[in-house]
XYZ file of N, CA and C in Angstrom:
486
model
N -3.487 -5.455 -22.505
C -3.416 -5.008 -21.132
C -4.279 -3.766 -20.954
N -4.512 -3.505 -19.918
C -5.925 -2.683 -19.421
C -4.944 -1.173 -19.127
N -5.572 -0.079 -18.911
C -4.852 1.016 -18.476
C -4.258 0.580 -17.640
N -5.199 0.510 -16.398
C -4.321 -0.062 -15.217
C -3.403 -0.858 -15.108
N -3.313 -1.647 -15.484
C -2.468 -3.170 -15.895
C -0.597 -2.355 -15.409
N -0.659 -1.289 -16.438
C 0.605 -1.033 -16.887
C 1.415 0.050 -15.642
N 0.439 0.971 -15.649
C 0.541 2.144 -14.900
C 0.060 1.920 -13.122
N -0.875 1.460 -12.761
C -1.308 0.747 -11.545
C -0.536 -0.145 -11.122
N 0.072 -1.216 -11.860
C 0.684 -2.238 -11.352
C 2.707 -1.475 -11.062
N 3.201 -0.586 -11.844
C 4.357 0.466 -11.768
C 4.268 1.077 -10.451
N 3.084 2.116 -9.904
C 2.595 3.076 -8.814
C 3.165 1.877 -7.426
N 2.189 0.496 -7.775
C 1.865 -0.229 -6.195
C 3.416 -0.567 -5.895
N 3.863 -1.109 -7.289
C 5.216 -2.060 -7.232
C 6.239 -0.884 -6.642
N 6.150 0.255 -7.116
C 7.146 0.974 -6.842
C 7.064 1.227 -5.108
N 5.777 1.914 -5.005
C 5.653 1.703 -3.481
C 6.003 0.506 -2.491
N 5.549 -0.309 -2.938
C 6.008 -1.665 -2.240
C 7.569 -1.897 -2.021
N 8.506 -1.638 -3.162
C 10.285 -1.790 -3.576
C 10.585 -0.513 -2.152
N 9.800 0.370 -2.531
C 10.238 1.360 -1.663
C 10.426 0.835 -0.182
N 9.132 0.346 -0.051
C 8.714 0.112 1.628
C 9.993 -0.728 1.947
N 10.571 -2.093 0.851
C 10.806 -2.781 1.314
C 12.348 -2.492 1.433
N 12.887 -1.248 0.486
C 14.106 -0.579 0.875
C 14.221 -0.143 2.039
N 13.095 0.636 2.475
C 13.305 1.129 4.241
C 12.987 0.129 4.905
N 12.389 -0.938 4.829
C 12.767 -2.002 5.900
C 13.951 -2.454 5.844
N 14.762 -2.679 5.514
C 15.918 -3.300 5.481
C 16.957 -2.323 5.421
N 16.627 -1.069 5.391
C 17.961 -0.168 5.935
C 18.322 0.067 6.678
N 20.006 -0.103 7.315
C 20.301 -0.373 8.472
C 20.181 1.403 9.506
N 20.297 0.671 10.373
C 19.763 1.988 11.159
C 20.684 1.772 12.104
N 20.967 3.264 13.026
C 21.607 2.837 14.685
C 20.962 2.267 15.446
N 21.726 1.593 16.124
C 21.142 0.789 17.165
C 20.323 1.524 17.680
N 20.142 2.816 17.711
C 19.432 3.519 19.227
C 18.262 3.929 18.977
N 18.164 3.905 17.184
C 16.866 4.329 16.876
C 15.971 2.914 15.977
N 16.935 1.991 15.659
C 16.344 1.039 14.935
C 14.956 0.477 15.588
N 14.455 0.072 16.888
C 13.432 0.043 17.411
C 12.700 0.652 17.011
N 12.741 1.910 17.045
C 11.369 2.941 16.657
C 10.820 2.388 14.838
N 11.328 1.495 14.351
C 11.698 1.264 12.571
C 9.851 0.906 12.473
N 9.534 2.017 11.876
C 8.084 1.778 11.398
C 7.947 0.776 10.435
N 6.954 -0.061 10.536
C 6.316 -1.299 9.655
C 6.476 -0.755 8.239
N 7.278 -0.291 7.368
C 7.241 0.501 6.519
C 5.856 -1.009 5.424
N 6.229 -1.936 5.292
C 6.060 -2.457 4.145
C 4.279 -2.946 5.055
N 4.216 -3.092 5.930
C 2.830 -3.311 6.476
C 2.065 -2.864 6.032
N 2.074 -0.943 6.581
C 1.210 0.290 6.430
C 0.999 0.428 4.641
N 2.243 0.082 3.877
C 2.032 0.354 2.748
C 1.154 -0.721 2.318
N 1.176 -1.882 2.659
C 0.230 -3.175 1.992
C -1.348 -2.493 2.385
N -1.147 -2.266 3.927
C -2.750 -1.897 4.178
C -3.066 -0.492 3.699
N -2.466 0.044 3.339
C -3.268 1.389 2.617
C -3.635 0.837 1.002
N -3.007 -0.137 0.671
C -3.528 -0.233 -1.014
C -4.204 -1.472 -0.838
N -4.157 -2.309 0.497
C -5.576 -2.833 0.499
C -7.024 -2.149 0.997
N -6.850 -1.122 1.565
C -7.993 -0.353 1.824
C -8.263 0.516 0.416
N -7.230 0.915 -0.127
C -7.667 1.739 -1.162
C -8.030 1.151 -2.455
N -7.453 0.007 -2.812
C -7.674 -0.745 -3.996
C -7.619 -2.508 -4.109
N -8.585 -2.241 -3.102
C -8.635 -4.110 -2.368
C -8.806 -5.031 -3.788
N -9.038 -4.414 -4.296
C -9.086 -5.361 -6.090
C -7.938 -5.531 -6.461
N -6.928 -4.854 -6.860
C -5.336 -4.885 -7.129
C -4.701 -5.387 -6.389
N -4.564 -4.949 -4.728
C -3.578 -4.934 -3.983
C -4.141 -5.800 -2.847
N -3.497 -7.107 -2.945
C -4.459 -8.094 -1.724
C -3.467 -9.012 -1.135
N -4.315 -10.214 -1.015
C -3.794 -11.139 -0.024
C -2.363 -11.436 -0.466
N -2.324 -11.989 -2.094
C -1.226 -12.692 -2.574
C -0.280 -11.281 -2.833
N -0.832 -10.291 -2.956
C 0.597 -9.526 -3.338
C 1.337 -9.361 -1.863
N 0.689 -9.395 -0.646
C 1.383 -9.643 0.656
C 1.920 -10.682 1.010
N 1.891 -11.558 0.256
C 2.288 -13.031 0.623
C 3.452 -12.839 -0.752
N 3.544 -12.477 -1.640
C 4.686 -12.537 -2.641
C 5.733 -11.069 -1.877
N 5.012 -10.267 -1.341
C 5.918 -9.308 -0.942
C 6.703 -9.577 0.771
N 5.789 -10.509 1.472
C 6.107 -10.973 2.543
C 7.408 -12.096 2.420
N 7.357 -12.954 0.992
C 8.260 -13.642 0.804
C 9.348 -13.247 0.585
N 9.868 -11.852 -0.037
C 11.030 -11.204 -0.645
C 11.215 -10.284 0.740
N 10.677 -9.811 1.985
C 11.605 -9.627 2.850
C 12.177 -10.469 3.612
N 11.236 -11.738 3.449
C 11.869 -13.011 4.430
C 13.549 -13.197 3.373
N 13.348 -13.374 2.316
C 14.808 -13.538 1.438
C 15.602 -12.318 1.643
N 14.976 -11.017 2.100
C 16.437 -9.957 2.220
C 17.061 -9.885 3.788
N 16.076 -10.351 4.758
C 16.236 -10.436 5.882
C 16.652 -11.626 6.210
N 16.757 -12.724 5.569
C 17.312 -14.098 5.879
C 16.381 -14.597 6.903
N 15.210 -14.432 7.107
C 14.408 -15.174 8.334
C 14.091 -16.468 7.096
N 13.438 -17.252 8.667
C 12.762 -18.695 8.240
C 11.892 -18.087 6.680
N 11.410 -19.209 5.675
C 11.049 -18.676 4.719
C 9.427 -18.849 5.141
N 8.714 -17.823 4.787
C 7.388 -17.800 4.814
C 6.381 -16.899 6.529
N 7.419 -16.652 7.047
C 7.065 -15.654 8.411
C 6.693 -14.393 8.064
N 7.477 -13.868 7.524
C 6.665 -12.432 7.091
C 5.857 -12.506 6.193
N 5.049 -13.373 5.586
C 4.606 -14.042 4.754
C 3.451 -13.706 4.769
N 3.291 -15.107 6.039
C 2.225 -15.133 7.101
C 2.027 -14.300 7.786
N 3.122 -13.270 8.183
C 2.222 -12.381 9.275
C 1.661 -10.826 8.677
N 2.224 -10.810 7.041
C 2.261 -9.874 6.053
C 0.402 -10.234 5.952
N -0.085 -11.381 5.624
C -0.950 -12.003 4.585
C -2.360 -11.517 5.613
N -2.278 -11.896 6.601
C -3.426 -11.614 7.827
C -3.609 -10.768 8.364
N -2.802 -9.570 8.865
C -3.366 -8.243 8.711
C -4.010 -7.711 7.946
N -3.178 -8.057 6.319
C -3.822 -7.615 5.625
C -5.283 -7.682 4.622
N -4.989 -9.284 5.130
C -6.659 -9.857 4.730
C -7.762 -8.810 5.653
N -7.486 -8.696 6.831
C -8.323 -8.099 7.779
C -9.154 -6.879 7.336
N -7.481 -6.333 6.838
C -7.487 -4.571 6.298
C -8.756 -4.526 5.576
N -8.476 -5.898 4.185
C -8.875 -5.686 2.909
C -10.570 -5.795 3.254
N -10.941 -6.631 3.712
C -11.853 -7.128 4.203
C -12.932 -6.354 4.977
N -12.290 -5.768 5.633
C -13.223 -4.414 6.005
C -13.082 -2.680 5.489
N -12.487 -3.048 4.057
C -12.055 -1.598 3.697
C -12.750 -0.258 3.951
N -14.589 -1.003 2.944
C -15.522 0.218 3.647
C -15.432 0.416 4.484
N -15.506 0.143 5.913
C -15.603 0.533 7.302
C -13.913 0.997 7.636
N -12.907 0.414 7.051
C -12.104 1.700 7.190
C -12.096 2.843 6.673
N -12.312 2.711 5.046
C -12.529 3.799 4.616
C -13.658 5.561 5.328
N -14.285 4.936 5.858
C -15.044 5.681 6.547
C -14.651 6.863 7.483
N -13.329 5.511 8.505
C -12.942 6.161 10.162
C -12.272 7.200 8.995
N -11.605 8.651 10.332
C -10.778 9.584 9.802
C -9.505 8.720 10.026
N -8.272 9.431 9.557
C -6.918 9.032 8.972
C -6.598 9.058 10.719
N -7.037 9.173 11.996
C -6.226 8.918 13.221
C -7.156 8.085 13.954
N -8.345 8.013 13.588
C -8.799 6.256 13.512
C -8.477 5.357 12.632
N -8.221 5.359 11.684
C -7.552 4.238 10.961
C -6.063 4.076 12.002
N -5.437 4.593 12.353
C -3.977 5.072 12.927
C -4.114 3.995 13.953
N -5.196 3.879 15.043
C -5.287 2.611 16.039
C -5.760 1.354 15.116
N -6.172 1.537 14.204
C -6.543 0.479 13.475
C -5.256 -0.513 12.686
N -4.369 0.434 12.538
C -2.913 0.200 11.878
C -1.954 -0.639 12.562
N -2.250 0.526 14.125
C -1.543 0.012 15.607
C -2.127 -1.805 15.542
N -3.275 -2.050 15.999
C -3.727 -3.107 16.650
C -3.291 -3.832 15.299
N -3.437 -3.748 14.050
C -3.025 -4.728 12.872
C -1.410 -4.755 13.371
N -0.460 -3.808 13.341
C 0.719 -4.036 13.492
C 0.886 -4.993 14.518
N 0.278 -4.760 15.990
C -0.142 -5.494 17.068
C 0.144 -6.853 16.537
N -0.986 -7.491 15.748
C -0.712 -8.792 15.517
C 0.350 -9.302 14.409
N 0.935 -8.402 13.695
C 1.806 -8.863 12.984
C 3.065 -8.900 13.933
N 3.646 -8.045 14.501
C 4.418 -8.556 15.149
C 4.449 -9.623 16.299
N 2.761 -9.893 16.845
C 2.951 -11.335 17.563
C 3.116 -12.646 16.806
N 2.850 -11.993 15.676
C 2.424 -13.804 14.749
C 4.439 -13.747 14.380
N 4.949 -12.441 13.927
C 6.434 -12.858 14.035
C 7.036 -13.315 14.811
N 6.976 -12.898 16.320
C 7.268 -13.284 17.515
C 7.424 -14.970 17.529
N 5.743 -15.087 17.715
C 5.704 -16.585 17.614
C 6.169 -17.572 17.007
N 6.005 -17.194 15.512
C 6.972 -18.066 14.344
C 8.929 -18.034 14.955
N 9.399 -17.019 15.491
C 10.506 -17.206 15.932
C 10.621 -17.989 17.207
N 9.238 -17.836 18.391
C 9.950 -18.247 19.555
C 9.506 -19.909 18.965
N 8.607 -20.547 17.920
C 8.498 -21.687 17.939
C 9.998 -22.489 17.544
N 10.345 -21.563 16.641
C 11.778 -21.914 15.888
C 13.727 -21.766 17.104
N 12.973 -21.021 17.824
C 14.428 -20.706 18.515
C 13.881 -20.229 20.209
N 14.309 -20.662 20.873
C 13.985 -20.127 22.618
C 14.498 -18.550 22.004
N 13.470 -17.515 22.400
C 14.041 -16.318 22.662
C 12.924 -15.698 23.711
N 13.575 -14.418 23.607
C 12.231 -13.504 25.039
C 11.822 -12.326 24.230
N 10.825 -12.266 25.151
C 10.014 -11.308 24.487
C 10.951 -9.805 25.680
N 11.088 -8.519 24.834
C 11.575 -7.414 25.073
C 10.576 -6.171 24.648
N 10.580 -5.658 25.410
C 9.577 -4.177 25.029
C 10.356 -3.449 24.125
N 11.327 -3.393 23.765
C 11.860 -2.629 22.423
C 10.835 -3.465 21.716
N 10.731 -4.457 21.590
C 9.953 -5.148 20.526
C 8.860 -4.438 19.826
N 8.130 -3.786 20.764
C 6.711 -2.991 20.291
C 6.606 -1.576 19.894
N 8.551 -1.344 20.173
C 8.213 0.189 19.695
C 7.771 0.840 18.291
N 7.903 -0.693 17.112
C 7.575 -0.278 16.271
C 6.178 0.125 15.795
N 5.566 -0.341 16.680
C 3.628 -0.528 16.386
C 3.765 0.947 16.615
N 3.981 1.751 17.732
C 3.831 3.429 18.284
C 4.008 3.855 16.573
N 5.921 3.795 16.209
C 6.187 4.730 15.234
C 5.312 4.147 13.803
N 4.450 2.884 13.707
C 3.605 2.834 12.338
C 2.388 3.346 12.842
N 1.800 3.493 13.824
C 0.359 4.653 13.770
C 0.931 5.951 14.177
N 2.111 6.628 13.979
C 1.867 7.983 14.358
C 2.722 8.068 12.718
N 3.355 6.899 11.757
C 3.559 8.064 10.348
C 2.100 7.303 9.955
N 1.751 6.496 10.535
C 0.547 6.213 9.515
C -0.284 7.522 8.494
N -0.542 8.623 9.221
C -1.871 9.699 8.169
C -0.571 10.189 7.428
N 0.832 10.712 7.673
C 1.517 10.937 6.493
C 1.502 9.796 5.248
N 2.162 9.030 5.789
C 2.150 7.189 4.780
C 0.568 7.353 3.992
N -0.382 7.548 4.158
C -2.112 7.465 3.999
C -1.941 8.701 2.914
N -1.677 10.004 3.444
C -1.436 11.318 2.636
C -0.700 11.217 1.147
N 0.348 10.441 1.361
C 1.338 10.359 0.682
C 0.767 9.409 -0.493
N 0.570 8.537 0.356
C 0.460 7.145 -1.399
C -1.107 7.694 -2.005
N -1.928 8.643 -0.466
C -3.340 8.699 -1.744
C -3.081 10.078 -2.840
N -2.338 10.753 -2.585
C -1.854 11.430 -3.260
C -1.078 10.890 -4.851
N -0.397 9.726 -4.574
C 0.090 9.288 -5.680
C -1.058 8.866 -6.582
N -1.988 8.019 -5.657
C -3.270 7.326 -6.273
C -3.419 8.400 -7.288
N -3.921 9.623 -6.634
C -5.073 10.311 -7.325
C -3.962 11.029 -8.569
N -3.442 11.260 -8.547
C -2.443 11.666 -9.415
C -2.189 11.155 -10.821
N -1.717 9.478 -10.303
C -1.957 8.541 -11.341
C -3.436 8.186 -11.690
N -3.967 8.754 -10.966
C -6.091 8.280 -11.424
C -5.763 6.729 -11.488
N -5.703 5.939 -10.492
C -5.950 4.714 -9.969
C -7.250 4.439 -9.586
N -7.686 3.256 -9.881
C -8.893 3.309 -9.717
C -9.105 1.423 -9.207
Protein backbone atom coordinates (compact mmCIF):
# COMPACT_ATOMS: atom_id res chain seq x y z
CA UNK A 1 0.00 0.00 0.00
CA UNK A 2 1.13 3.51 -1.02
CA UNK A 3 1.50 6.33 1.75
CA UNK A 4 -1.62 7.55 0.80
CA UNK A 5 -3.48 4.38 0.61
CA UNK A 6 -3.46 4.23 4.48
CA UNK A 7 -3.47 7.74 5.81
CA UNK A 8 -5.52 9.55 2.79
CA UNK A 9 -8.04 6.99 2.59
CA UNK A 10 -8.51 7.42 7.12
CA UNK A 11 -8.55 11.70 6.57
CA UNK A 12 -11.51 11.37 3.50
CA UNK A 13 -13.35 8.37 5.30
CA UNK A 14 -13.33 10.10 8.48
CA UNK A 15 -14.64 13.27 6.96
CA UNK A 16 -17.21 11.65 5.01
CA UNK A 17 -18.58 9.33 8.60
CA UNK A 18 -18.55 12.76 9.95
CA UNK A 19 -20.66 14.54 7.28
CA UNK A 20 -22.83 11.68 7.32
CA UNK A 21 -23.30 11.86 11.28
CA UNK A 22 -24.56 15.49 10.87
CA UNK A 23 -26.84 14.59 8.27
CA UNK A 24 -28.79 12.42 10.08
CA UNK A 25 -28.83 14.22 13.39
CA UNK A 26 -32.01 15.00 14.53
CA UNK A 27 -32.62 18.55 14.86
CA UNK A 28 -35.78 20.85 15.99
CA UNK A 29 -38.22 21.21 13.88
CA UNK A 30 -37.60 24.97 13.64
CA UNK A 31 -34.18 24.81 12.63
CA UNK A 32 -33.94 21.44 10.77
CA UNK A 33 -34.62 23.30 7.35
CA UNK A 34 -31.70 25.45 7.57
CA UNK A 35 -29.66 21.53 7.79
CA UNK A 36 -26.66 22.26 5.52
CA UNK A 37 -25.81 19.56 2.76
CA UNK A 38 -23.24 18.46 5.24
CA UNK A 39 -22.20 15.25 3.14
CA UNK A 40 -22.53 17.21 -0.41
CA UNK A 41 -20.05 20.17 0.41
CA UNK A 42 -17.80 17.55 1.93
CA UNK A 43 -17.85 15.20 -1.35
CA UNK A 44 -17.27 18.45 -3.45
CA UNK A 45 -14.42 19.86 -1.60
CA UNK A 46 -12.38 16.45 -1.92
CA UNK A 47 -13.52 16.30 -5.37
CA UNK A 48 -12.10 19.64 -6.13
CA UNK A 49 -9.19 19.03 -3.99
CA UNK A 50 -8.23 15.47 -4.78
CA UNK A 51 -10.38 14.52 -7.85
CA UNK A 52 -8.00 11.37 -8.08
CA UNK A 53 -9.04 9.83 -4.63
CA UNK A 54 -12.27 11.30 -3.99
CA UNK A 55 -14.82 10.87 -7.02
CA UNK A 56 -17.74 9.68 -8.64
CA UNK A 57 -17.95 6.13 -6.95
CA UNK A 58 -16.98 7.23 -3.51
CA UNK A 59 -20.34 9.51 -3.88
CA UNK A 60 -22.29 6.87 -5.11
CA UNK A 61 -20.99 4.32 -2.21
CA UNK A 62 -21.46 7.26 0.24
CA UNK A 63 -24.81 8.33 -1.37
CA UNK A 64 -25.87 4.68 -0.83
CA UNK A 65 -25.23 4.53 3.08
CA UNK A 66 -27.37 7.72 3.65
CA UNK A 67 -30.14 6.33 1.54
CA UNK A 68 -29.78 3.09 4.22
CA UNK A 69 -29.64 5.55 7.39
CA UNK A 70 -32.39 7.67 6.12
CA UNK A 71 -34.57 4.81 4.85
CA UNK A 72 -35.27 6.59 1.40
CA UNK A 73 -35.87 4.63 -1.91
CA UNK A 74 -32.40 2.89 -2.44
CA UNK A 75 -30.13 4.71 -4.82
CA UNK A 76 -31.62 8.64 -4.66
CA UNK A 77 -29.03 10.12 -2.81
CA UNK A 78 -26.95 8.14 -4.82
CA UNK A 79 -27.86 9.67 -7.85
CA UNK A 80 -28.22 12.99 -6.76
CA UNK A 81 -24.81 12.60 -4.55
CA UNK A 82 -22.97 11.19 -7.96
CA UNK A 83 -23.82 14.36 -10.42
CA UNK A 84 -23.01 17.24 -8.63
CA UNK A 85 -20.26 15.80 -7.92
CA UNK A 86 -19.09 14.57 -11.23
CA UNK A 87 -19.63 18.30 -12.22
CA UNK A 88 -17.45 19.49 -9.19
CA UNK A 89 -14.75 16.96 -10.15
CA UNK A 90 -14.74 17.75 -13.61
CA UNK A 91 -14.11 21.23 -13.53
CA UNK A 92 -11.83 21.29 -10.46
CA UNK A 93 -9.15 23.61 -12.12
CA UNK A 94 -11.60 26.23 -12.84
CA UNK A 95 -12.88 25.86 -9.39
CA UNK A 96 -9.87 25.75 -7.93
CA UNK A 97 -9.09 29.11 -9.26
CA UNK A 98 -12.62 31.13 -8.15
CA UNK A 99 -12.01 32.57 -4.40
CA UNK A 100 -13.71 30.42 -1.50
CA UNK A 101 -17.20 32.90 -1.99
CA UNK A 102 -17.21 32.07 -5.61
CA UNK A 103 -16.92 28.62 -5.22
CA UNK A 104 -19.88 29.35 -2.38
CA UNK A 105 -22.51 30.10 -5.54
CA UNK A 106 -20.92 27.36 -7.17
CA UNK A 107 -21.83 24.97 -4.12
CA UNK A 108 -25.34 26.84 -4.00
CA UNK A 109 -26.30 26.07 -7.76
CA UNK A 110 -24.65 22.26 -7.28
CA UNK A 111 -26.80 21.96 -4.09
CA UNK A 112 -29.56 23.56 -6.42
CA UNK A 113 -29.59 20.46 -8.41
CA UNK A 114 -29.13 17.96 -5.90
CA UNK A 115 -31.95 18.76 -4.17
CA UNK A 116 -34.14 18.89 -7.48
CA UNK A 117 -32.91 15.52 -8.67
CA UNK A 118 -34.12 14.43 -4.82
CA UNK A 119 -37.26 16.15 -5.20
CA UNK A 120 -37.95 14.43 -8.36
CA UNK A 121 -36.92 10.88 -7.47
CA UNK A 122 -39.57 11.39 -4.57
CA UNK A 123 -42.35 13.21 -6.43
CA UNK A 124 -41.92 10.25 -9.19
CA UNK A 125 -42.29 7.72 -6.28
CA UNK A 126 -45.07 9.42 -4.10
CA UNK A 127 -47.54 12.64 -5.05
CA UNK A 128 -45.93 15.27 -2.82
CA UNK A 129 -45.44 19.33 -3.15
CA UNK A 130 -42.90 21.19 -3.50
CA UNK A 131 -42.44 23.75 -0.16
CA UNK A 132 -39.92 26.59 0.15
CA UNK A 133 -38.57 25.23 3.43
CA UNK A 134 -37.29 22.86 0.91
CA UNK A 135 -34.44 25.22 -0.33
CA UNK A 136 -33.42 26.54 2.82
CA UNK A 137 -30.81 24.19 2.83
CA UNK A 138 -28.90 25.34 -0.44
CA UNK A 139 -28.64 29.24 1.57
CA UNK A 140 -27.12 27.40 4.86
CA UNK A 141 -24.48 25.02 2.41
CA UNK A 142 -22.98 28.23 0.58
CA UNK A 143 -22.75 30.43 3.55
CA UNK A 144 -20.72 27.33 5.84
CA UNK A 145 -19.32 26.47 2.60
CA UNK A 146 -15.53 28.76 3.02
CA UNK A 147 -15.58 27.44 6.78
CA UNK A 148 -16.33 23.54 5.50
CA UNK A 149 -13.37 24.57 2.50
CA UNK A 150 -11.05 26.12 5.56
CA UNK A 151 -11.54 23.31 7.63
CA UNK A 152 -10.98 20.02 5.56
CA UNK A 153 -8.02 22.06 3.55
CA UNK A 154 -6.52 22.48 6.64
CA UNK A 155 -6.75 18.81 7.48
CA UNK A 156 -5.39 18.14 3.85
CA UNK A 157 -2.36 20.08 4.40
CA UNK A 158 -1.65 18.81 7.72
CA UNK A 159 -1.90 15.25 6.73
CA UNK A 160 0.26 16.33 3.36
CA UNK A 161 -2.44 14.78 1.08
CA UNK A 162 -1.67 14.91 -2.10
Amino acid sequence: MTAFSLKGRLVIGTSLLLALMLSILPLPELIAPFRPDWLLVTLIYWGIALPHRANVGTAFFTGLLLDLLLGSVLGVHALALVIPVYLAASQFQRMRNYSVWQQAFVVGALAMLNKLLIFWAAYMNREIQLDYHYFWSIVSSMVFWPWIFLLLRKCRRQFALS
